Each structure stands twice: as C-alpha cells, then as structure tokens.
GROMACS .gro file of C-alpha atoms in nm:
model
  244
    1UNK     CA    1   1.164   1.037   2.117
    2UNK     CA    2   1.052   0.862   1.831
    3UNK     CA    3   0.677   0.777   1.769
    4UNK     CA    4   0.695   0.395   1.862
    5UNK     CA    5   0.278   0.429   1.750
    6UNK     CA    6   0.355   0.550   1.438
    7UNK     CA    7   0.510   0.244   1.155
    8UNK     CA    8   0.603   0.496   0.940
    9UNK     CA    9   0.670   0.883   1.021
   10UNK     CA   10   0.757   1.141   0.776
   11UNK     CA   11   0.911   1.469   0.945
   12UNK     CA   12   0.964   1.751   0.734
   13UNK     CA   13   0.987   1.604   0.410
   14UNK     CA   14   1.068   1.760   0.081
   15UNK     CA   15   1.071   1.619  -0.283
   16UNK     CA   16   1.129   1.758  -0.573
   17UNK     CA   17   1.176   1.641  -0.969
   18UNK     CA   18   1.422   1.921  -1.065
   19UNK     CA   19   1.235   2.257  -1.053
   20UNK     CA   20   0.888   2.092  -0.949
   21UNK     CA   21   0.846   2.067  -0.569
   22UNK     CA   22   0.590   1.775  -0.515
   23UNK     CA   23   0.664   1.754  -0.138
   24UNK     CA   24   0.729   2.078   0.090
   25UNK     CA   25   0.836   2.029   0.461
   26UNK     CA   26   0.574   1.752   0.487
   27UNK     CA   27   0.494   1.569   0.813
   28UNK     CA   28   0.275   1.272   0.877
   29UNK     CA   29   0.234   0.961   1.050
   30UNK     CA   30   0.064   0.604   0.954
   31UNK     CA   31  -0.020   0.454   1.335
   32UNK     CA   32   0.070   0.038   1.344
   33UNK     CA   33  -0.237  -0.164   1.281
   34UNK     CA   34  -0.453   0.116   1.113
   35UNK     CA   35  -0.566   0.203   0.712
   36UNK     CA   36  -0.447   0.511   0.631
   37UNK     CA   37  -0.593   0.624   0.307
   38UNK     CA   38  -0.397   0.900   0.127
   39UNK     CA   39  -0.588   1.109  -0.087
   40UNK     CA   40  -0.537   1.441  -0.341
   41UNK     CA   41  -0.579   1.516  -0.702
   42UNK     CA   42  -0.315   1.376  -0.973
   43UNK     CA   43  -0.011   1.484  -0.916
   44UNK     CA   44  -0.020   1.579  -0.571
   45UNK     CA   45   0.264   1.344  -0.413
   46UNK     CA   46   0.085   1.030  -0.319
   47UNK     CA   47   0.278   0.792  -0.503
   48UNK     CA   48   0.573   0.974  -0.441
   49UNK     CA   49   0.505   0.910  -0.036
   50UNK     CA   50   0.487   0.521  -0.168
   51UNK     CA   51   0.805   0.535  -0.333
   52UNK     CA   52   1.016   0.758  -0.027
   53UNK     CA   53   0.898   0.503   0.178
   54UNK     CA   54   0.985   0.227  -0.073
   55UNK     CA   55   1.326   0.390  -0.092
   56UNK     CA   56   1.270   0.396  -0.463
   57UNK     CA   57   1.319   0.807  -0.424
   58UNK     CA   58   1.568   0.961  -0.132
   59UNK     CA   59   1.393   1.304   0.044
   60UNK     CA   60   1.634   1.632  -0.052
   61UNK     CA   61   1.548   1.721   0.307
   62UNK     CA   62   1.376   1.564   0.619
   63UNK     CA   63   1.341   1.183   0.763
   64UNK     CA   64   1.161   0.915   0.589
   65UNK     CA   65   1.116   0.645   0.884
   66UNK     CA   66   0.981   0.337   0.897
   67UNK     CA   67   0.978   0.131   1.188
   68UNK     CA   68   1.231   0.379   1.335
   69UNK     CA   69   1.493   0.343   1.076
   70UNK     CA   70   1.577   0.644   0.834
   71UNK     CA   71   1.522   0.465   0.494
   72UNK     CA   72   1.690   0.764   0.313
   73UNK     CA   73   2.021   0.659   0.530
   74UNK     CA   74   2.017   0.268   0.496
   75UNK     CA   75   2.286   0.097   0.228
   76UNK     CA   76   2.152  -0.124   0.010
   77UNK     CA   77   2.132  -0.448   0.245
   78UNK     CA   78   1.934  -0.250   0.458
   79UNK     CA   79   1.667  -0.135   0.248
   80UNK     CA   80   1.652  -0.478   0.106
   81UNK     CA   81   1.623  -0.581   0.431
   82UNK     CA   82   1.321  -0.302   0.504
   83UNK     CA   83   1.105  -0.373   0.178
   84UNK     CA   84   1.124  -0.747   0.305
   85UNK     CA   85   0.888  -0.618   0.536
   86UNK     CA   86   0.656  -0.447   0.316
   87UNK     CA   87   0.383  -0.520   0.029
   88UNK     CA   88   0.313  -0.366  -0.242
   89UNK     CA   89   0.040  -0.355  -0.435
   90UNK     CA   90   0.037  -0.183  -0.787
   91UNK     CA   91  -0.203  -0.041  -0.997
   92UNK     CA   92  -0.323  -0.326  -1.247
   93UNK     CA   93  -0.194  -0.594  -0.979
   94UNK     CA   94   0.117  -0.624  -1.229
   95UNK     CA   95   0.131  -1.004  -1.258
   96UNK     CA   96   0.329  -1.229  -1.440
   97UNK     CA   97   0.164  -1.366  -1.740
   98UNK     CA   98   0.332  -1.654  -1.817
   99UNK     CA   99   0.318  -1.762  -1.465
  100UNK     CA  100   0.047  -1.945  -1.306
  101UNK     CA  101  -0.195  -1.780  -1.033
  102UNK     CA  102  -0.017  -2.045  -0.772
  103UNK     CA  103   0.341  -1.959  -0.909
  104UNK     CA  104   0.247  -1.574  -0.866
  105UNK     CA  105   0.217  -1.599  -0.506
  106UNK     CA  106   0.530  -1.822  -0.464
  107UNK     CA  107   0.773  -1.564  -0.651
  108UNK     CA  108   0.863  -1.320  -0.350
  109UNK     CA  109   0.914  -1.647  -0.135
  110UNK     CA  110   1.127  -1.808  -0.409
  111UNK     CA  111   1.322  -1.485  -0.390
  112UNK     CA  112   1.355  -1.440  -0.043
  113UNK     CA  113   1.335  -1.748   0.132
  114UNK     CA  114   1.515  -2.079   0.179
  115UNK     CA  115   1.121  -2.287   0.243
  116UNK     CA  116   1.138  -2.603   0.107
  117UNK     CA  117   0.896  -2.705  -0.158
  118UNK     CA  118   0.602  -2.830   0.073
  119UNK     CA  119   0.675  -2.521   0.279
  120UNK     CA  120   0.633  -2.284   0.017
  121UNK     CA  121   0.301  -2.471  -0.170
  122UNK     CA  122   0.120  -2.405   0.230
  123UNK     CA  123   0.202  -2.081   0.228
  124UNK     CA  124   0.067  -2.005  -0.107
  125UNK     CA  125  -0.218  -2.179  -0.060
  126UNK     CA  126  -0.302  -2.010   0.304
  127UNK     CA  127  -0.244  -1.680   0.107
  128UNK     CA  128  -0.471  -1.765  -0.142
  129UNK     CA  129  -0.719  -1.881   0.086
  130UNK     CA  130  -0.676  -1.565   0.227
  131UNK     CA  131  -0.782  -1.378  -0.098
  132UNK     CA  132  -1.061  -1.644  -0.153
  133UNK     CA  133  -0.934  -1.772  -0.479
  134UNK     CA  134  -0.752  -2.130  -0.350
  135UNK     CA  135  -0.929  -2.287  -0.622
  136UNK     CA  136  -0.789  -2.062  -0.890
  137UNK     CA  137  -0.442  -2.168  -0.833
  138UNK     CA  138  -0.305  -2.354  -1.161
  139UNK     CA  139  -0.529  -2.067  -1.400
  140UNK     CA  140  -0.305  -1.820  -1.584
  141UNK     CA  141  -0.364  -1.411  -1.518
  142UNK     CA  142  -0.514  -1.433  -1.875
  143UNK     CA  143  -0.787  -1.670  -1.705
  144UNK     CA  144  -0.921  -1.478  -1.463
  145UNK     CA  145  -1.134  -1.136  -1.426
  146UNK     CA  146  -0.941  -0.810  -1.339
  147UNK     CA  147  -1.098  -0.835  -0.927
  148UNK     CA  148  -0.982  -1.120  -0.903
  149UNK     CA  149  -0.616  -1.081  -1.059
  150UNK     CA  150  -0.619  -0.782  -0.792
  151UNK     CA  151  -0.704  -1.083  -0.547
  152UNK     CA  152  -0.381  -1.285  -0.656
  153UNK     CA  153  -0.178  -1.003  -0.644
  154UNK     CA  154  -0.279  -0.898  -0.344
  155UNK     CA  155  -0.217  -1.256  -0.222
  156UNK     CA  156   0.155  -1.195  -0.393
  157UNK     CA  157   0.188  -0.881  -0.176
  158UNK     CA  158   0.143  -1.101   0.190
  159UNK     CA  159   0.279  -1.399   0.092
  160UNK     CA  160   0.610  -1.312   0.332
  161UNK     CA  161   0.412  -1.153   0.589
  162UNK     CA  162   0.486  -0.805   0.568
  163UNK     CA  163   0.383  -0.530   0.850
  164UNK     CA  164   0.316  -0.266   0.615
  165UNK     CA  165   0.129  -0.261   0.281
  166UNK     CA  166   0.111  -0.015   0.055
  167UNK     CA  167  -0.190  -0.008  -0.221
  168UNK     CA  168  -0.153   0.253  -0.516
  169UNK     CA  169  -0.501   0.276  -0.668
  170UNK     CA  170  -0.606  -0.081  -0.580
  171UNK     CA  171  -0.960  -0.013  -0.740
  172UNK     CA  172  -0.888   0.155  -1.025
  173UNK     CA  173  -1.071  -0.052  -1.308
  174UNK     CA  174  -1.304  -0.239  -1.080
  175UNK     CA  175  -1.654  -0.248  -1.163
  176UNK     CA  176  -1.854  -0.155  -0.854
  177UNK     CA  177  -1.911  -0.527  -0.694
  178UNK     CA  178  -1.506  -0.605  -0.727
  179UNK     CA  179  -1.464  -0.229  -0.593
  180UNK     CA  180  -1.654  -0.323  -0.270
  181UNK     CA  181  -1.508  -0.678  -0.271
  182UNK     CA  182  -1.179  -0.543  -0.266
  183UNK     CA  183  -1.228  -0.257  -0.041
  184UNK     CA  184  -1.345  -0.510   0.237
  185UNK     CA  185  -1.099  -0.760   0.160
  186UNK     CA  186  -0.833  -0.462   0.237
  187UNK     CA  187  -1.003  -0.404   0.597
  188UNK     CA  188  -0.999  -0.741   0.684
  189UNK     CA  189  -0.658  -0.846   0.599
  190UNK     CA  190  -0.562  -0.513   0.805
  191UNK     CA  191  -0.726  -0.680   1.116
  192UNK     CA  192  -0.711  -1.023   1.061
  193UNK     CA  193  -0.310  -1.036   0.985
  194UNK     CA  194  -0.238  -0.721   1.242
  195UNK     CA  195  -0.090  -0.543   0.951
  196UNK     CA  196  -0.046  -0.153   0.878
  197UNK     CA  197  -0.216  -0.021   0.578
  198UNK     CA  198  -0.164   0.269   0.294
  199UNK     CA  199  -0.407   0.319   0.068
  200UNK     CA  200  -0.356   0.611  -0.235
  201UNK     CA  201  -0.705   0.616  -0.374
  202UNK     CA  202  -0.938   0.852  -0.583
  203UNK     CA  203  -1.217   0.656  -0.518
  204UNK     CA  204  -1.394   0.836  -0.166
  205UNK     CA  205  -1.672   0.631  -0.094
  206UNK     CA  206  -1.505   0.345  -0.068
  207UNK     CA  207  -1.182   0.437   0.049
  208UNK     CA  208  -1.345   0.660   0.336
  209UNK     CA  209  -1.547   0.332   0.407
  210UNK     CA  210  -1.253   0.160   0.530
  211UNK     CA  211  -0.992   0.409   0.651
  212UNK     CA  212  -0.932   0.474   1.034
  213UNK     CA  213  -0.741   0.817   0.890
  214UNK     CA  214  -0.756   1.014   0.570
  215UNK     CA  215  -0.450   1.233   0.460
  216UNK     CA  216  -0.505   1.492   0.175
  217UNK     CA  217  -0.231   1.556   0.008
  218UNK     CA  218  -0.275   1.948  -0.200
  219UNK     CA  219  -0.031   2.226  -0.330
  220UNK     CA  220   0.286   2.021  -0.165
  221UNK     CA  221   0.169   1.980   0.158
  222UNK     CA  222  -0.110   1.835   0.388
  223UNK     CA  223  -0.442   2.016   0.331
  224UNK     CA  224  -0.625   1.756   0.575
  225UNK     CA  225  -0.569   1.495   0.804
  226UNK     CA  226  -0.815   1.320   1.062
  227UNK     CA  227  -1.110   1.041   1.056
  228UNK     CA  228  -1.314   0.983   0.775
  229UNK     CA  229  -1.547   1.188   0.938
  230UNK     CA  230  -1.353   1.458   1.040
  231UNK     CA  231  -1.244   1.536   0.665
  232UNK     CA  232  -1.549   1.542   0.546
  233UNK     CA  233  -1.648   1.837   0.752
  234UNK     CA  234  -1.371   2.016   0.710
  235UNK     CA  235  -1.419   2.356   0.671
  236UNK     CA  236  -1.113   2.451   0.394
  237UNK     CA  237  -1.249   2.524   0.091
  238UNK     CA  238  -0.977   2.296  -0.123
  239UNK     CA  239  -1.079   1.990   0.084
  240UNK     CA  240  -1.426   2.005   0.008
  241UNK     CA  241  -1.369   2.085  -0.356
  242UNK     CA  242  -1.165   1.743  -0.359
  243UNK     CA  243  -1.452   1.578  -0.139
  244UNK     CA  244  -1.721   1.712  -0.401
   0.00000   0.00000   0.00000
C-alpha cells in the first residue's frame, strides 16, 4: 500500500554520476502539509533528491514517487504535468533581469495557463501580497535587495499553486534579518496555503527553527531522520559533527 501521508516517498533509491555513488538504497518520506528540511555536508545528495524528484535525474534503481506516481516512469507529458504541481525555488532566486518584479511572477502562468489578462494581474498581485512586496511590482530585480528578490521569486514559485515546494539553499546570502524574514515567511506559506515543503539548507538554526522533520543526508545514505529535536540528540557521532 502506498503511503497516502507521505507527498513524496523515495524507496530504495540509488544515484550515481558514473563511478561516484551519491545515493545508496535510500528511503525517505516528506508527509503532506509538513517542512521537511534536508540537511548534510556538500556533496552529500541533497540537491540530487531535488532534481529525482524534479525528474531532472532518473534513479538507476528504486521508486521516486510523488503523489503516488513513479516520476522515473512518466513520459514527458506526464512529468510536465507533475512539475505543474511543484515550486521551485533556486539558490540566488534566479530571476529575470530584464523583466519586471510584476512580470516575474506572471511568467509560469503565462506559460501554463490560458487566464486572461485581469486574471493573471490578481493572481500576481495576491502572490505578491503574499511575499509582502505588492508595492514592489513595476521595480526591476536590479532594484531591489537580495531578501527581497528571494521574496519575488518565491512569489514566482506559488504563483500556480503548487502542493509541493522545493527550496535549495533559500538563505544562502542573506544577512541575518532577511535570513529570519525568510525562514518565517517559508513556515507560514507552508500553513497558510496547505502546501508541502523541502528545504536543503546548511544553515541549522534557522532551518531547525522551522522544520517539523530533519533528514541528514551522509556517506550515501540517511545518517538521521526525526524532529528537530530528536536530531539534535542524536547519539551518532557523524550527526553531531554536522550539528557542531
């Protein structure tokens, strides 16, 4: 029976580039309506979990599923059809530069949606709203402060209502006061919207601040897994050299 609690579930998953297993026989779940944080040193397989989940990279062996489907098995309508229903949020917020903050926002609905005009300029302007930054809308990227080009990007990443986002390093950059900023604005779009989070982070204090599970990713497999809490007493040796 599959794990209807789980959005996505990864059972027995391995990855490799060539010679260099990142992934070995790894299983974990991210429950519906939760932040999962996913955590590990550089090179670990974090942003690899992103991209198998993305369908960006296919598993050499086990299931990648999200919302029940195997994303390694779905053609290419279907994945389309998959990463319609997810966000993603890059390092950097990758904007467009030559587009305006409000023509950001309306790209993925542009792209993926028949709204009319007045259709699509509410639904930026709820999403920006969202992000606090409605009156930012007709500034260029080159206008505004990194935090809050993470805002509009992060504004990008909702704007068609997705169930799951996925943040890779969403504070790297930040100076402490747009770290926390962002870090709360993550947990409250999780409960406000209903949505299902992933965050891959190196930064613990905030990151264990707003996660309802942490999932360290070491040597190709999971080292940890539980509440915020629960990792940080763990008693393995490579878990607290990550935590300290």
């Amino acid at each position: 029976m599959p794990d209807t609690s789980a959005l996505v579930d990864l059972r027995n998953v391995t990855f490799s580039y060539g010679e260099r297993v990142i992934l070995r026989d790894v299983s974990l779940q991210v429950p519906r309506g939760k932040v999962t944080a996913l955590m590990g040193a550089s090179g670990g397989g974090k942003t690899t979990v992103l991209r198998l989940i993305g369908g960006q990279q296919r598993a050499q062996n086990g299931q990648v599923l999200f919302a029940g489907q195997d994303v390694g098995q779905l053609d290419a309508a279907g994945l389309f059809a998959a990463r319609r229903r997810m966000g993603m949020l890059f390092q950097f917020g990758a904007l467009f530069t030559d587009l305006s903050v409000f023509e950001n926002v309306a790209f993925p609905l542009r792209e993926h949606t028949d709204l009319s005009e007045a259709l699509i300029r509410d639904v930026v302007l709820m999403k920006l709203n969202a992000v606090g930054l409605r009156g930012a809308r007709d500034l260029l990227p080159s206008q505004i402060s990194g935090g809050m080009a993470r805002r509009v990007a992060l504004a990008r990443a909702i704007a068609l209502d997705p169930e799951l986002i996925m943040y890779d390093e969403p504070f790297a950059g930040l100076d402490p006061i747009s770290l926390g900023t962002a870090a709360q604005l993550i947990r409250r779009l999780n409960d406000t919207l209903g949505i299902t989070s992933i965050v891959v982070s190196h930064d613990l204090e905030e990151t264990f601040h707003i996660a309802d599970q942490v999932i360290i990713l070491a040597n190709g497999g999971v080292a940890a897994r539980g509440t915020p809490d629960e990792v940080r007493h763990s008693e393995d040796p490579l878990v607290q050299q990550f935590i300290h």
